[in-house]
GROMACS .gro file of C-alpha atoms in nm:
model
  343
    1MET     CA    1   0.009  -0.014   0.011
    2LYS     CA    2   0.139   0.331  -0.097
    3ALA     CA    3   0.009   0.670   0.035
    4PRO     CA    4   0.142   1.008   0.081
    5SER     CA    5   0.213   1.088   0.459
    6ALA     CA    6   0.080   1.372   0.638
    7SER     CA    7   0.313   1.686   0.641
    8PRO     CA    8   0.435   1.814   0.966
    9ASP     CA    9   0.332   2.166   0.883
   10ALA     CA   10  -0.037   2.046   0.848
   11ALA     CA   11  -0.060   1.789   1.104
   12GLY     CA   12   0.136   1.989   1.384
   13ASP     CA   13   0.475   1.911   1.525
   14TYR     CA   14   0.387   1.633   1.788
   15ARG     CA   15   0.756   1.663   1.901
   16MET     CA   16   0.672   1.974   2.095
   17GLY     CA   17   0.554   1.761   2.397
   18LEU     CA   18   0.894   1.603   2.422
   19ARG     CA   19   1.067   1.943   2.402
   20LEU     CA   20   0.834   2.094   2.663
   21GLY     CA   21   0.901   1.779   2.891
   22ALA     CA   22   1.265   1.813   2.856
   23LEU     CA   23   1.229   2.188   2.931
   24GLY     CA   24   1.013   2.111   3.234
   25LEU     CA   25   1.279   1.863   3.365
   26ALA     CA   26   1.558   2.119   3.321
   27ILE     CA   27   1.352   2.389   3.506
   28GLY     CA   28   1.255   2.151   3.783
   29MET     CA   29   1.612   2.043   3.841
   30ALA     CA   30   1.726   2.427   3.838
   31ALA     CA   31   1.438   2.516   4.075
   32ILE     CA   32   1.545   2.230   4.329
   33ASN     CA   33   1.905   2.338   4.315
   34THR     CA   34   1.853   2.698   4.350
   35GLY     CA   35   1.525   2.726   4.543
   36ASN     CA   36   1.406   3.003   4.306
   37ASN     CA   37   1.026   3.048   4.338
   38LEU     CA   38   1.023   3.195   3.986
   39LEU     CA   39   1.140   2.868   3.837
   40TYR     CA   40   0.894   2.677   4.057
   41LEU     CA   41   0.627   2.891   3.905
   42MET     CA   42   0.746   2.836   3.559
   43LEU     CA   43   0.742   2.452   3.622
   44ALA     CA   44   0.390   2.468   3.752
   45LEU     CA   45   0.283   2.658   3.443
   46ILE     CA   46   0.441   2.393   3.221
   47LEU     CA   47   0.275   2.097   3.406
   48ALA     CA   48  -0.063   2.282   3.394
   49LEU     CA   49  -0.033   2.334   3.014
   50ALA     CA   50   0.042   1.955   2.974
   51CYS     CA   51  -0.261   1.855   3.198
   52VAL     CA   52  -0.481   2.096   3.002
   53SER     CA   53  -0.357   1.940   2.673
   54ILE     CA   54  -0.401   1.580   2.787
   55GLY     CA   55  -0.727   1.640   2.936
   56ALA     CA   56  -0.870   1.842   2.612
   57SER     CA   57  -0.753   1.565   2.391
   58TRP     CA   58  -0.907   1.290   2.597
   59TRP     CA   59  -1.239   1.510   2.603
   60SER     CA   60  -1.243   1.574   2.234
   61LEU     CA   61  -1.160   1.214   2.130
   62ARG     CA   62  -1.460   1.084   2.335
   63ARG     CA   63  -1.681   1.302   2.112
   64LEU     CA   64  -1.507   1.245   1.795
   65LEU     CA   65  -1.687   1.056   1.499
   66VAL     CA   66  -1.490   0.930   1.207
   67ALA     CA   67  -1.672   0.829   0.889
   68PRO     CA   68  -1.438   0.662   0.640
   69MET     CA   69  -1.515   0.674   0.275
   70LEU     CA   70  -1.381   0.377   0.078
   71PRO     CA   71  -1.491   0.223  -0.256
   72ASP     CA   72  -1.621  -0.139  -0.257
   73GLU     CA   73  -1.372  -0.241  -0.526
   74ALA     CA   74  -1.020  -0.139  -0.649
   75THR     CA   75  -0.771  -0.277  -0.890
   76ARG     CA   76  -0.433  -0.402  -0.786
   77GLY     CA   77  -0.175  -0.135  -0.856
   78GLU     CA   78  -0.415   0.131  -0.961
   79PRO     CA   79  -0.499   0.435  -0.749
   80PHE     CA   80  -0.822   0.476  -0.556
   81THR     CA   81  -0.952   0.750  -0.329
   82PHE     CA   82  -0.981   0.700   0.047
   83GLY     CA   83  -1.148   0.982   0.231
   84ALA     CA   84  -1.273   1.050   0.594
   85GLU     CA   85  -1.533   1.275   0.744
   86VAL     CA   86  -1.447   1.391   1.101
   87THR     CA   87  -1.694   1.546   1.327
   88GLY     CA   88  -1.604   1.668   1.673
   89ARG     CA   89  -1.601   1.956   1.921
   90PHE     CA   90  -1.281   2.161   1.940
   91PRO     CA   91  -1.384   2.501   2.114
   92LEU     CA   92  -1.032   2.615   2.224
   93LEU     CA   93  -0.889   2.674   1.891
   94PRO     CA   94  -1.023   2.817   1.537
   95GLN     CA   95  -0.905   2.502   1.351
   96THR     CA   96  -0.768   2.153   1.470
   97TRP     CA   97  -0.591   1.889   1.274
   98VAL     CA   98  -0.693   1.519   1.325
   99ARG     CA   99  -0.494   1.239   1.167
  100VAL     CA  100  -0.691   0.945   1.035
  101ARG     CA  101  -0.516   0.606   0.973
  102LEU     CA  102  -0.681   0.313   0.790
  103ALA     CA  103  -0.524  -0.030   0.894
  104GLY     CA  104  -0.594  -0.378   0.777
  105LEU     CA  105  -0.452  -0.331   0.430
  106PRO     CA  106  -0.100  -0.448   0.329
  107GLU     CA  107   0.022  -0.101   0.428
  108PRO     CA  108  -0.173   0.159   0.631
  109VAL     CA  109  -0.319   0.471   0.461
  110GLU     CA  110  -0.305   0.808   0.650
  111LEU     CA  111  -0.459   1.138   0.593
  112THR     CA  112  -0.503   1.461   0.784
  113VAL     CA  113  -0.836   1.632   0.829
  114ALA     CA  114  -0.874   1.989   0.919
  115VAL     CA  115  -1.170   2.053   1.144
  116PRO     CA  116  -1.275   2.408   1.187
  117ALA     CA  117  -1.419   2.485   1.539
  118ASP     CA  118  -1.741   2.667   1.402
  119SER     CA  119  -1.842   2.388   1.161
  120ARG     CA  120  -1.714   2.103   1.376
  121ARG     CA  121  -1.685   1.897   1.052
  122GLY     CA  122  -1.397   1.822   0.816
  123VAL     CA  123  -1.351   1.622   0.512
  124ALA     CA  124  -1.034   1.512   0.339
  125SER     CA  125  -0.925   1.249   0.081
  126VAL     CA  126  -0.608   1.092  -0.037
  127ARG     CA  127  -0.500   0.875  -0.329
  128ALA     CA  128  -0.362   0.529  -0.256
  129THR     CA  129  -0.283   0.201  -0.421
  130VAL     CA  130  -0.302  -0.167  -0.295
  131THR     CA  131  -0.013  -0.365  -0.445
  132ARG     CA  132  -0.173  -0.706  -0.356
  133ARG     CA  133  -0.522  -0.830  -0.467
  134GLY     CA  134  -0.743  -0.993  -0.200
  135LEU     CA  135  -1.069  -0.917  -0.002
  136TYR     CA  136  -0.994  -0.712   0.300
  137GLU     CA  137  -1.251  -0.714   0.583
  138ASN     CA  138  -1.283  -0.595   0.929
  139LEU     CA  139  -1.066  -0.282   0.853
  140THR     CA  140  -0.943  -0.056   1.150
  141VAL     CA  141  -0.985   0.329   1.165
  142GLN     CA  142  -0.760   0.516   1.406
  143ALA     CA  143  -0.808   0.889   1.487
  144LEU     CA  144  -0.515   1.064   1.642
  145THR     CA  145  -0.502   1.426   1.750
  146GLY     CA  146  -0.277   1.652   1.978
  147TYR     CA  147  -0.553   1.908   2.039
  148PRO     CA  148  -0.508   2.174   2.186
  149LEU     CA  149  -0.134   2.238   2.218
  150ASP     CA  150   0.011   1.936   2.047
  151LEU     CA  151   0.193   1.835   2.346
  152TRP     CA  152   0.035   1.485   2.381
  153LEU     CA  153  -0.070   1.274   2.073
  154ARG     CA  154  -0.387   1.050   2.177
  155GLN     CA  155  -0.572   0.818   1.957
  156ILE     CA  156  -0.891   0.607   1.942
  157THR     CA  157  -0.929   0.283   1.737
  158GLN     CA  158  -1.256   0.140   1.615
  159THR     CA  159  -1.321  -0.156   1.406
  160TRP     CA  160  -1.490  -0.058   1.088
  161ARG     CA  161  -1.746  -0.306   0.901
  162GLY     CA  162  -1.632  -0.166   0.584
  163ARG     CA  163  -1.459  -0.393   0.327
  164ILE     CA  164  -1.281  -0.358  -0.012
  165ALA     CA  165  -1.221  -0.612  -0.279
  166VAL     CA  166  -0.897  -0.559  -0.472
  167MET     CA  167  -0.929  -0.710  -0.809
  168PRO     CA  168  -0.654  -0.834  -1.037
  169ARG     CA  169  -0.515  -0.607  -1.277
  170PHE     CA  170  -0.514  -0.726  -1.639
  171ASP     CA  171  -0.469  -0.597  -1.995
  172ARG     CA  172  -0.795  -0.596  -2.218
  173ILE     CA  173  -0.794  -0.863  -2.505
  174ASN     CA  174  -0.998  -0.825  -2.833
  175ARG     CA  175  -0.965  -1.175  -2.968
  176LEU     CA  176  -0.984  -1.511  -2.820
  177ARG     CA  177  -0.952  -1.847  -2.989
  178ILE     CA  178  -0.899  -2.192  -2.855
  179ALA     CA  179  -0.588  -2.320  -3.036
  180PRO     CA  180  -0.534  -2.681  -3.161
  181SER     CA  181  -0.408  -2.888  -2.883
  182THR     CA  182  -0.063  -3.011  -2.881
  183HIS     CA  183  -0.153  -3.290  -2.627
  184SER     CA  184  -0.293  -3.615  -2.733
  185GLY     CA  185  -0.626  -3.731  -2.596
  186ARG     CA  186  -0.820  -3.506  -2.360
  187ASN     CA  187  -0.704  -3.195  -2.211
  188ALA     CA  188  -0.739  -3.229  -1.838
  189GLY     CA  189  -1.030  -3.451  -1.916
  190VAL     CA  190  -1.205  -3.206  -2.128
  191ASN     CA  191  -1.182  -3.185  -2.512
  192ALA     CA  192  -1.064  -2.847  -2.640
  193PRO     CA  193  -1.219  -2.795  -2.981
  194SER     CA  194  -1.031  -2.562  -3.213
  195ARG     CA  195  -1.272  -2.276  -3.259
  196ARG     CA  196  -1.317  -1.918  -3.200
  197VAL     CA  197  -1.509  -1.859  -2.877
  198GLY     CA  198  -1.574  -1.496  -2.932
  199GLY     CA  199  -1.502  -1.189  -3.138
  200ALA     CA  200  -1.650  -0.917  -3.331
  201GLY     CA  201  -1.910  -1.016  -3.565
  202THR     CA  202  -2.065  -1.368  -3.608
  203GLU     CA  203  -1.933  -1.712  -3.675
  204LEU     CA  204  -2.047  -1.950  -3.968
  205HIS     CA  205  -2.252  -2.217  -3.831
  206ASN     CA  206  -2.398  -2.398  -4.126
  207LEU     CA  207  -2.475  -2.393  -4.499
  208ARG     CA  208  -2.844  -2.473  -4.624
  209GLU     CA  209  -3.067  -2.414  -4.926
  210TYR     CA  210  -3.189  -2.073  -4.996
  211THR     CA  211  -3.545  -1.967  -4.908
  212PRO     CA  212  -3.721  -1.652  -5.015
  213SER     CA  213  -3.706  -1.529  -4.689
  214ASP     CA  214  -3.329  -1.526  -4.670
  215ASP     CA  215  -3.094  -1.228  -4.719
  216ALA     CA  216  -2.951  -1.255  -5.072
  217ARG     CA  217  -2.613  -1.102  -4.907
  218HIS     CA  218  -2.569  -1.437  -4.733
  219ILE     CA  219  -2.566  -1.655  -5.053
  220ASP     CA  220  -2.264  -1.857  -5.074
  221TRP     CA  221  -2.182  -1.862  -5.438
  222ARG     CA  222  -1.898  -2.114  -5.423
  223SER     CA  223  -2.117  -2.359  -5.266
  224SER     CA  224  -2.398  -2.280  -5.495
  225ALA     CA  225  -2.174  -2.344  -5.791
  226ARG     CA  226  -2.052  -2.664  -5.657
  227THR     CA  227  -2.403  -2.814  -5.574
  228GLY     CA  228  -2.610  -2.647  -5.845
  229GLN     CA  229  -2.851  -2.502  -5.593
  230LEU     CA  230  -2.848  -2.165  -5.411
  231MET     CA  231  -2.697  -2.208  -5.067
  232VAL     CA  232  -2.697  -1.953  -4.789
  233ARG     CA  233  -2.446  -1.916  -4.493
  234GLU     CA  234  -2.631  -1.962  -4.158
  235PHE     CA  235  -2.446  -1.773  -3.877
  236GLU     CA  236  -2.424  -1.850  -3.515
  237ARG     CA  237  -2.519  -1.567  -3.288
  238GLU     CA  238  -2.264  -1.437  -3.036
  239GLU     CA  239  -2.517  -1.463  -2.766
  240ASP     CA  240  -2.552  -1.831  -2.813
  241LYS     CA  241  -2.185  -1.893  -2.760
  242ARG     CA  242  -2.116  -2.056  -2.426
  243LEU     CA  243  -1.789  -2.070  -2.247
  244ASP     CA  244  -1.696  -2.233  -1.921
  245LEU     CA  245  -1.375  -2.116  -1.784
  246VAL     CA  246  -1.194  -2.334  -1.518
  247LEU     CA  247  -0.928  -2.202  -1.300
  248ASP     CA  248  -0.686  -2.444  -1.164
  249LEU     CA  249  -0.570  -2.354  -0.809
  250GLN     CA  250  -0.271  -2.596  -0.825
  251ALA     CA  251   0.044  -2.384  -0.823
  252THR     CA  252   0.377  -2.372  -0.676
  253ASP     CA  253   0.498  -2.039  -0.827
  254PRO     CA  254   0.309  -1.736  -0.682
  255GLU     CA  255   0.383  -1.510  -0.992
  256ALA     CA  256   0.269  -1.783  -1.238
  257PHE     CA  257  -0.052  -1.812  -1.058
  258GLU     CA  258  -0.112  -1.443  -1.047
  259ARG     CA  259  -0.069  -1.432  -1.412
  260ALA     CA  260  -0.320  -1.724  -1.445
  261VAL     CA  261  -0.569  -1.511  -1.244
  262GLU     CA  262  -0.509  -1.208  -1.449
  263ARG     CA  263  -0.572  -1.410  -1.774
  264CYS     CA  264  -0.909  -1.534  -1.613
  265ALA     CA  265  -1.002  -1.160  -1.550
  266ALA     CA  266  -0.899  -1.068  -1.892
  267ILE     CA  267  -1.123  -1.350  -2.050
  268LEU     CA  268  -1.424  -1.262  -1.830
  269ASP     CA  269  -1.389  -0.903  -1.927
  270PHE     CA  270  -1.374  -0.999  -2.290
  271ALA     CA  271  -1.686  -1.231  -2.253
  272GLY     CA  272  -1.878  -0.939  -2.096
  273ARG     CA  273  -1.791  -0.691  -2.377
  274GLU     CA  274  -1.881  -0.948  -2.650
  275ARG     CA  275  -2.192  -1.037  -2.458
  276PHE     CA  276  -2.171  -1.420  -2.469
  277ASP     CA  277  -2.246  -1.666  -2.186
  278ALA     CA  278  -1.938  -1.723  -1.982
  279ARG     CA  279  -1.913  -1.877  -1.633
  280LEU     CA  280  -1.628  -1.937  -1.399
  281LEU     CA  281  -1.563  -2.258  -1.214
  282VAL     CA  282  -1.328  -2.250  -0.925
  283PRO     CA  283  -1.237  -2.569  -0.753
  284GLY     CA  284  -1.405  -2.575  -0.406
  285PHE     CA  285  -1.671  -2.317  -0.479
  286GLY     CA  286  -1.931  -2.591  -0.566
  287ARG     CA  287  -2.109  -2.386  -0.822
  288ALA     CA  288  -2.047  -2.173  -1.143
  289LEU     CA  289  -2.014  -1.805  -1.117
  290SER     CA  290  -2.108  -1.547  -1.387
  291GLY     CA  291  -2.085  -1.176  -1.456
  292HIS     CA  292  -1.958  -0.944  -1.189
  293GLN     CA  293  -1.982  -1.215  -0.919
  294ALA     CA  294  -1.729  -1.418  -1.124
  295MET     CA  295  -1.500  -1.118  -1.162
  296ARG     CA  296  -1.522  -1.038  -0.798
  297SER     CA  297  -1.451  -1.383  -0.681
  298LEU     CA  298  -1.101  -1.357  -0.852
  299ALA     CA  299  -1.000  -1.132  -0.576
  300ALA     CA  300  -1.008  -1.383  -0.319
  301VAL     CA  301  -0.874  -1.702  -0.490
  302ALA     CA  302  -0.567  -1.837  -0.359
  303ALA     CA  303  -0.322  -2.109  -0.484
  304VAL     CA  304  -0.318  -2.448  -0.332
  305THR     CA  305  -0.030  -2.718  -0.317
  306PRO     CA  306  -0.053  -2.964  -0.589
  307GLY     CA  307  -0.179  -3.297  -0.468
  308PRO     CA  308  -0.465  -3.572  -0.472
  309GLY     CA  309  -0.703  -3.343  -0.289
  310ALA     CA  310  -0.660  -3.044  -0.527
  311ALA     CA  311  -0.669  -3.268  -0.824
  312ALA     CA  312  -0.998  -3.420  -0.708
  313ALA     CA  313  -1.140  -3.050  -0.657
  314LEU     CA  314  -1.030  -2.975  -1.008
  315ALA     CA  315  -1.199  -3.284  -1.150
  316ALA     CA  316  -1.527  -3.190  -0.955
  317ALA     CA  317  -1.524  -2.844  -1.091
  318LEU     CA  318  -1.466  -2.985  -1.457
  319GLY     CA  319  -1.765  -3.209  -1.405
  320LEU     CA  320  -1.980  -2.893  -1.375
  321VAL     CA  321  -1.897  -2.767  -1.729
  322ARG     CA  322  -2.180  -2.753  -1.979
  323ARG     CA  323  -2.180  -3.006  -2.270
  324ASN     CA  324  -2.301  -2.759  -2.535
  325GLY     CA  325  -2.024  -2.493  -2.481
  326ASP     CA  326  -1.658  -2.439  -2.489
  327VAL     CA  327  -1.431  -2.529  -2.216
  328VAL     CA  328  -1.103  -2.342  -2.118
  329VAL     CA  329  -0.890  -2.450  -1.832
  330ILE     CA  330  -0.637  -2.175  -1.706
  331SER     CA  331  -0.360  -2.332  -1.525
  332THR     CA  332   0.021  -2.272  -1.449
  333ASP     CA  333   0.086  -2.638  -1.565
  334PRO     CA  334   0.082  -2.640  -1.936
  335ALA     CA  335  -0.017  -3.002  -1.937
  336ARG     CA  336  -0.346  -2.913  -1.789
  337ALA     CA  337  -0.399  -2.563  -1.949
  338THR     CA  338  -0.608  -2.510  -2.256
  339PRO     CA  339  -0.381  -2.361  -2.533
  340LEU     CA  340  -0.520  -2.026  -2.637
  341GLU     CA  341  -0.456  -1.760  -2.900
  342ILE     CA  342  -0.523  -1.409  -2.745
  343GLY     CA  343  -0.483  -1.085  -2.907
   0.00000   0.00000   0.00000
């Protein structure tokens, strides 16, 4: 997680408390050694200021409300906006700075919110990125303030019920075709027919005799010359195409598995843009996922160690594929993966 840190000029110099403590200690030792009443008076003033600052901070934090603002989803490595609304009473100063920290992500995010005393409300935001995909829940929000004199930094922590799904980052594709398999027999138990599973336009489905209701532009003149009868091309509609995408969780290389997840996301995005029926099958989920639910599930998938149990889970997922559609297996193992031509 990367986020800009609060500047000392905006947030206040919280080292002032240490300096004042050192000054109080020096004055106290000098007062004891000399017996000077003026030094004792200065020491009493410093201690009173510290007590006022600590008491005011404690009082203000008990009345402080922090409302985090976080998107439901973000993309790995891409900036998103984290904001916070802070409401509280700070009557001794015209404006107070409150530092808000969001924890629970790979790295915390911090921002500083200015709260005017008259409105008692401040809003601020910061741009941040998450470098690791995942589903992050039970996030924690901390509010810190040194009000009123920045002598003592106090904080409150509250568990926030918010969550954010960090999706895999992928490059958009415009063409997808199942390539001829280089393996003999079945590919991970599923035939991989060599055909285009999506793309712009339509795909030739059949040739049949011409009828008066057919569009003359679809006449296939070569076939008509060969058969001696008018033949028309019959096309398959893109929305009739069916694709079952199976993600193999067995992996020993984390980077290779991330690339497999990104490929799944790219294919699901392509299927959504081309408007054909695509489903995602993940071993252990027990059912097929489609649409945005399928894409969101990729935020939480994790690699498993190859073994009999993982192989059985993959076989169970393959048993859910539809017989009247194409099947694509995405795996870090080329022996189990379906060969694809992507552009």
